[in-house]
Amino acid sequence: MGHFHCCSYSEMSSTTLSFIFFFYLLISSSSWLLCFSSGAGFNLTTIAFDDGYNPLFGDFNLVRSPDGRSVRLLLDVSSGSGFISSSMYEHGYFSAKIKLPSDYTAGVVVALYASNGDVFEKNHDELDIEFLGNVEGKPWRFQTNLYGNGSTSRGREERYRLWFDPSKEFHRYSILWTAKNIIFYVDEVPIREVVRSDEMGGDYPTKPMSIYATIWDASSWATNGGKIKVNYDYAPFTADFKELVLEGCPMDPIQEYPDFTTCKEKDAWLETRNFAVLTPKRRSAMRKFRQHFMYYSCCYDVWRYPVKLPDCVIDPIEKARFNETGRLRFSGSHKKQAKIAKARRKKKQRAASNERTDV
């Protein structure tokens, strides 16, 4: 049997030690989240596609399963595709298990979101989960966002990586929207909570919204700021949806005299459900996710928002990871960082040598 040589700390560079520590944290947090998200679940009631949804566009690229309980959305050179809920909802829990396209997906966006933009064009509300494709060999990323009353100039984007490959198997993605708060979930892991406050004013979504799922060509912005486009040599791109959940209070948004009391009972029921309760264990999972997998947050983007948005809760550990643009401080590769450090050392050595020569 061969011998494994473990080098001492003195034999390791600081860059190597930093990499090992980061890798350890990443593996530890991933394992913990995996254990947490494979729990008993939320005891959800799923529906057949036709019981809650209708095709939105690209009907020929929307394929129902034989049992009608799942659907596949395709993007090809002719069109993307999508579906929309049959009703609009005043608050609710909206969810689906999704498997994303694999291999080369640059420029492709798959989205699960709530919106009323087709009814309130100038003052719409929106809640987004958007998956952003990438070049082959690089992982999917995703973002969450929300708008209220047309507040598109004050977008509340956050971007993340995942602790698994979302193209290999199904995972559940969910949005809980109540009168008090909004929670975004990946499986049973809460990844973001926005608590309503008086200071938010109309920026908090309040009007009834439809639920959408889409796949489309977002070459103009989705991958590397739009520098890498969709390559249709890899088409069709397919996103699969199953175990659909629509829990909410249906409401007509343009009813002349709407009865806002009709949803109070449903709202009260929603707030008692398992998925509406952020236990200490769930809050711990959310902190771990955000500290290790979030790579952009509007809350730390002081260039864009010199005055902090009222719903931002500043976590010192999160804040330490981000620079003034809301992006990670150390986003470069370790090799690149090592080269920079080496160049600085050489510069100092040359300066010291010059000083000795001058003497």
Short mmCIF file of N, CA, C and O in Angstrom, two decimals, residues 247-312:
data_model
loop_
_atom_site.label_atom_id
_atom_site.label_comp_id
_atom_site.label_asym_id
_atom_site.label_seq_id
_atom_site.Cartn_x
_atom_site.Cartn_y
_atom_site.Cartn_z
N GLU A 247 -51.91 26.92 -4.88
CA GLU A 247 -52.67 27.12 -3.65
C GLU A 247 -52.85 28.62 -3.46
O GLU A 247 -51.89 29.33 -3.18
N GLY A 248 -54.07 29.11 -3.62
CA GLY A 248 -54.29 30.54 -3.46
C GLY A 248 -55.75 30.88 -3.60
O GLY A 248 -56.60 30.00 -3.77
N CYS A 249 -56.04 32.16 -3.52
CA CYS A 249 -57.41 32.65 -3.61
C CYS A 249 -57.64 33.27 -4.99
O CYS A 249 -57.11 34.33 -5.29
N PRO A 250 -58.41 32.60 -5.87
CA PRO A 250 -58.67 33.17 -7.19
C PRO A 250 -59.47 34.47 -7.06
O PRO A 250 -60.39 34.57 -6.24
N MET A 251 -59.11 35.45 -7.89
CA MET A 251 -59.80 36.74 -7.82
C MET A 251 -59.76 37.42 -9.18
O MET A 251 -58.77 37.32 -9.91
N ASP A 252 -60.82 38.12 -9.52
CA ASP A 252 -60.90 38.90 -10.75
C ASP A 252 -60.27 40.26 -10.49
O ASP A 252 -60.79 41.04 -9.68
N PRO A 253 -59.16 40.58 -11.14
CA PRO A 253 -58.45 41.83 -10.83
C PRO A 253 -59.15 43.08 -11.33
O PRO A 253 -58.83 44.18 -10.89
N ILE A 254 -60.09 42.94 -12.26
CA ILE A 254 -60.75 44.12 -12.81
C ILE A 254 -62.23 44.16 -12.45
O ILE A 254 -63.01 44.85 -13.08
N GLN A 255 -62.61 43.41 -11.42
CA GLN A 255 -63.98 43.47 -10.92
C GLN A 255 -64.27 44.88 -10.44
O GLN A 255 -63.47 45.49 -9.72
N GLU A 256 -65.42 45.41 -10.81
CA GLU A 256 -65.72 46.82 -10.50
C GLU A 256 -65.77 47.07 -9.00
O GLU A 256 -65.26 48.09 -8.52
N TYR A 257 -66.38 46.15 -8.26
CA TYR A 257 -66.44 46.28 -6.80
C TYR A 257 -65.92 45.00 -6.16
O TYR A 257 -66.69 44.17 -5.67
N PRO A 258 -64.61 44.82 -6.16
CA PRO A 258 -64.06 43.58 -5.62
C PRO A 258 -64.29 43.46 -4.11
O PRO A 258 -64.23 44.45 -3.39
N ASP A 259 -64.56 42.25 -3.66
CA ASP A 259 -64.74 41.97 -2.25
C ASP A 259 -63.43 41.40 -1.71
O ASP A 259 -63.15 40.22 -1.85
N PHE A 260 -62.64 42.27 -1.09
CA PHE A 260 -61.31 41.85 -0.63
C PHE A 260 -61.38 40.96 0.60
O PHE A 260 -60.37 40.41 1.03
N THR A 261 -62.56 40.83 1.19
CA THR A 261 -62.69 39.96 2.35
C THR A 261 -62.78 38.49 1.95
O THR A 261 -62.61 37.61 2.80
N THR A 262 -63.04 38.22 0.68
CA THR A 262 -63.24 36.84 0.25
C THR A 262 -61.97 36.00 0.42
O THR A 262 -62.05 34.78 0.54
N CYS A 263 -60.80 36.64 0.43
CA CYS A 263 -59.54 35.90 0.52
C CYS A 263 -58.99 35.81 1.93
O CYS A 263 -57.94 35.19 2.13
N LYS A 264 -59.67 36.41 2.90
CA LYS A 264 -59.12 36.41 4.27
C LYS A 264 -59.02 35.00 4.83
O LYS A 264 -58.03 34.65 5.48
N GLU A 265 -60.03 34.17 4.56
CA GLU A 265 -60.00 32.80 5.07
C GLU A 265 -58.88 32.00 4.44
O GLU A 265 -58.15 31.27 5.12
N LYS A 266 -58.70 32.16 3.12
CA LYS A 266 -57.62 31.46 2.43
C LYS A 266 -56.26 31.96 2.88
O LYS A 266 -55.32 31.18 3.06
N ASP A 267 -56.15 33.27 3.08
CA ASP A 267 -54.89 33.84 3.57
C ASP A 267 -54.52 33.27 4.94
O ASP A 267 -53.36 32.92 5.19
N ALA A 268 -55.51 33.20 5.81
CA ALA A 268 -55.26 32.67 7.15
C ALA A 268 -54.83 31.21 7.07
O ALA A 268 -53.94 30.77 7.80
N TRP A 269 -55.44 30.45 6.17
CA TRP A 269 -55.08 29.05 5.98
C TRP A 269 -53.66 28.92 5.46
O TRP A 269 -52.88 28.09 5.94
N LEU A 270 -53.29 29.77 4.50
CA LEU A 270 -51.93 29.73 3.93
C LEU A 270 -50.89 29.95 5.01
O LEU A 270 -49.85 29.28 5.04
N GLU A 271 -51.14 30.90 5.90
CA GLU A 271 -50.15 31.28 6.90
C GLU A 271 -49.96 30.22 7.98
O GLU A 271 -49.01 30.30 8.76
N THR A 272 -50.85 29.22 8.02
CA THR A 272 -50.69 28.13 8.98
C THR A 272 -49.99 26.91 8.38
O THR A 272 -49.65 25.98 9.11
N ARG A 273 -49.78 26.94 7.07
CA ARG A 273 -49.19 25.77 6.41
C ARG A 273 -47.71 25.63 6.74
O ARG A 273 -47.03 26.61 7.07
N ASN A 274 -47.22 24.41 6.61
CA ASN A 274 -45.83 24.09 6.91
C ASN A 274 -44.86 25.02 6.17
O ASN A 274 -43.89 25.53 6.74
N PHE A 275 -45.14 25.26 4.88
CA PHE A 275 -44.21 26.05 4.08
C PHE A 275 -44.20 27.53 4.46
O PHE A 275 -43.34 28.29 4.02
N ALA A 276 -45.17 27.98 5.26
CA ALA A 276 -45.24 29.39 5.65
C ALA A 276 -44.50 29.68 6.94
O ALA A 276 -44.35 30.85 7.32
N VAL A 277 -44.02 28.62 7.61
CA VAL A 277 -43.39 28.79 8.91
C VAL A 277 -41.88 28.62 8.78
O VAL A 277 -41.39 27.54 8.44
N LEU A 278 -41.14 29.69 9.05
CA LEU A 278 -39.68 29.62 9.02
C LEU A 278 -39.18 29.28 10.42
O LEU A 278 -38.95 30.16 11.25
N THR A 279 -39.03 28.00 10.67
CA THR A 279 -38.53 27.52 11.95
C THR A 279 -37.06 27.92 12.11
O THR A 279 -36.39 28.29 11.13
N PRO A 280 -36.50 27.84 13.30
CA PRO A 280 -35.06 28.11 13.47
C PRO A 280 -34.20 27.25 12.55
O PRO A 280 -33.19 27.72 12.01
N LYS A 281 -34.59 26.00 12.34
CA LYS A 281 -33.82 25.12 11.46
C LYS A 281 -33.86 25.63 10.02
O LYS A 281 -32.84 25.63 9.32
N ARG A 282 -35.02 26.08 9.58
CA ARG A 282 -35.12 26.60 8.21
C ARG A 282 -34.37 27.91 8.06
O ARG A 282 -33.74 28.16 7.02
N ARG A 283 -34.43 28.75 9.06
CA ARG A 283 -33.67 30.01 8.97
C ARG A 283 -32.17 29.75 8.93
O ARG A 283 -31.43 30.43 8.22
N SER A 284 -31.73 28.73 9.65
CA SER A 284 -30.32 28.35 9.60
C SER A 284 -29.94 27.87 8.21
O SER A 284 -28.88 28.22 7.68
N ALA A 285 -30.83 27.07 7.59
CA ALA A 285 -30.58 26.60 6.23
C ALA A 285 -30.53 27.76 5.24
O ALA A 285 -29.69 27.79 4.34
N MET A 286 -31.40 28.73 5.44
CA MET A 286 -31.42 29.90 4.55
C MET A 286 -30.12 30.68 4.68
O MET A 286 -29.54 31.12 3.68
N ARG A 287 -29.65 30.87 5.92
CA ARG A 287 -28.38 31.59 6.11
C ARG A 287 -27.23 30.85 5.44
O ARG A 287 -26.39 31.48 4.79
N LYS A 288 -27.17 29.55 5.60
CA LYS A 288 -26.09 28.78 4.98
C LYS A 288 -26.13 28.90 3.47
O LYS A 288 -25.10 29.08 2.82
N PHE A 289 -27.33 28.79 2.90
CA PHE A 289 -27.44 28.91 1.44
C PHE A 289 -26.94 30.28 0.99
O PHE A 289 -26.13 30.39 0.06
N ARG A 290 -27.41 31.33 1.63
CA ARG A 290 -27.08 32.68 1.19
C ARG A 290 -25.61 32.99 1.39
O ARG A 290 -24.99 33.69 0.59
N GLN A 291 -25.01 32.48 2.44
CA GLN A 291 -23.61 32.74 2.71
C GLN A 291 -22.67 32.00 1.77
O GLN A 291 -21.53 32.41 1.60
N HIS A 292 -23.16 30.93 1.14
CA HIS A 292 -22.27 30.11 0.30
C HIS A 292 -22.66 30.07 -1.18
O HIS A 292 -21.81 29.77 -2.01
N PHE A 293 -23.91 30.39 -1.52
CA PHE A 293 -24.35 30.22 -2.90
C PHE A 293 -24.87 31.50 -3.55
O PHE A 293 -25.08 31.52 -4.76
N MET A 294 -25.10 32.55 -2.80
CA MET A 294 -25.53 33.81 -3.39
C MET A 294 -24.31 34.58 -3.89
O MET A 294 -23.37 34.79 -3.14
N TYR A 295 -24.34 35.00 -5.15
CA TYR A 295 -23.18 35.73 -5.68
C TYR A 295 -23.51 37.15 -6.14
O TYR A 295 -22.63 37.88 -6.58
N TYR A 296 -24.75 37.57 -6.01
CA TYR A 296 -25.10 38.99 -6.21
C TYR A 296 -26.34 39.30 -5.38
O TYR A 296 -27.26 38.49 -5.28
N SER A 297 -26.35 40.50 -4.80
CA SER A 297 -27.54 40.96 -4.08
C SER A 297 -27.66 42.47 -4.23
O SER A 297 -26.69 43.21 -4.02
N CYS A 298 -28.85 42.92 -4.58
CA CYS A 298 -29.11 44.35 -4.67
C CYS A 298 -28.88 45.04 -3.33
O CYS A 298 -28.56 46.24 -3.28
N CYS A 299 -29.01 44.30 -2.24
CA CYS A 299 -28.87 44.90 -0.91
C CYS A 299 -27.44 45.35 -0.62
O CYS A 299 -27.22 46.19 0.26
N TYR A 300 -26.46 44.78 -1.33
CA TYR A 300 -25.06 45.16 -1.12
C TYR A 300 -24.51 45.95 -2.29
O TYR A 300 -23.31 46.24 -2.33
N ASP A 301 -25.38 46.32 -3.23
CA ASP A 301 -24.97 47.09 -4.41
C ASP A 301 -25.15 48.57 -4.10
O ASP A 301 -26.17 49.18 -4.42
N VAL A 302 -24.14 49.16 -3.47
CA VAL A 302 -24.26 50.56 -3.05
C VAL A 302 -24.06 51.52 -4.21
O VAL A 302 -24.41 52.70 -4.09
N TRP A 303 -23.50 51.08 -5.30
CA TRP A 303 -23.42 51.93 -6.48
C TRP A 303 -24.82 52.15 -7.05
O TRP A 303 -25.17 53.26 -7.43
N ARG A 304 -25.58 51.09 -7.11
CA ARG A 304 -26.94 51.18 -7.66
C ARG A 304 -27.91 51.80 -6.65
O ARG A 304 -28.78 52.58 -7.02
N TYR A 305 -27.74 51.43 -5.38
CA TYR A 305 -28.64 51.91 -4.33
C TYR A 305 -27.81 52.52 -3.19
O TYR A 305 -27.53 51.85 -2.20
N PRO A 306 -27.39 53.77 -3.32
CA PRO A 306 -26.63 54.41 -2.23
C PRO A 306 -27.41 54.41 -0.92
O PRO A 306 -26.83 54.34 0.16
N VAL A 307 -28.75 54.51 -1.03
CA VAL A 307 -29.61 54.38 0.14
C VAL A 307 -30.21 52.98 0.11
O VAL A 307 -30.88 52.60 -0.85
N LYS A 308 -29.98 52.22 1.16
CA LYS A 308 -30.41 50.83 1.23
C LYS A 308 -31.92 50.71 1.05
O LYS A 308 -32.69 51.50 1.61
N LEU A 309 -32.36 49.72 0.27
CA LEU A 309 -33.78 49.46 0.11
C LEU A 309 -34.37 49.06 1.46
O LEU A 309 -33.73 48.36 2.25
N PRO A 310 -35.60 49.50 1.76
CA PRO A 310 -36.15 49.31 3.11
C PRO A 310 -36.35 47.86 3.53
O PRO A 310 -36.37 47.56 4.72
N ASP A 311 -36.46 46.95 2.56
CA ASP A 311 -36.68 45.54 2.89
C ASP A 311 -35.38 44.76 3.04
O ASP A 311 -35.41 43.56 3.34
N CYS A 312 -34.24 45.41 2.84
CA CYS A 312 -32.96 44.72 2.94
C CYS A 312 -32.57 44.50 4.40
O CYS A 312 -32.59 45.44 5.20
#
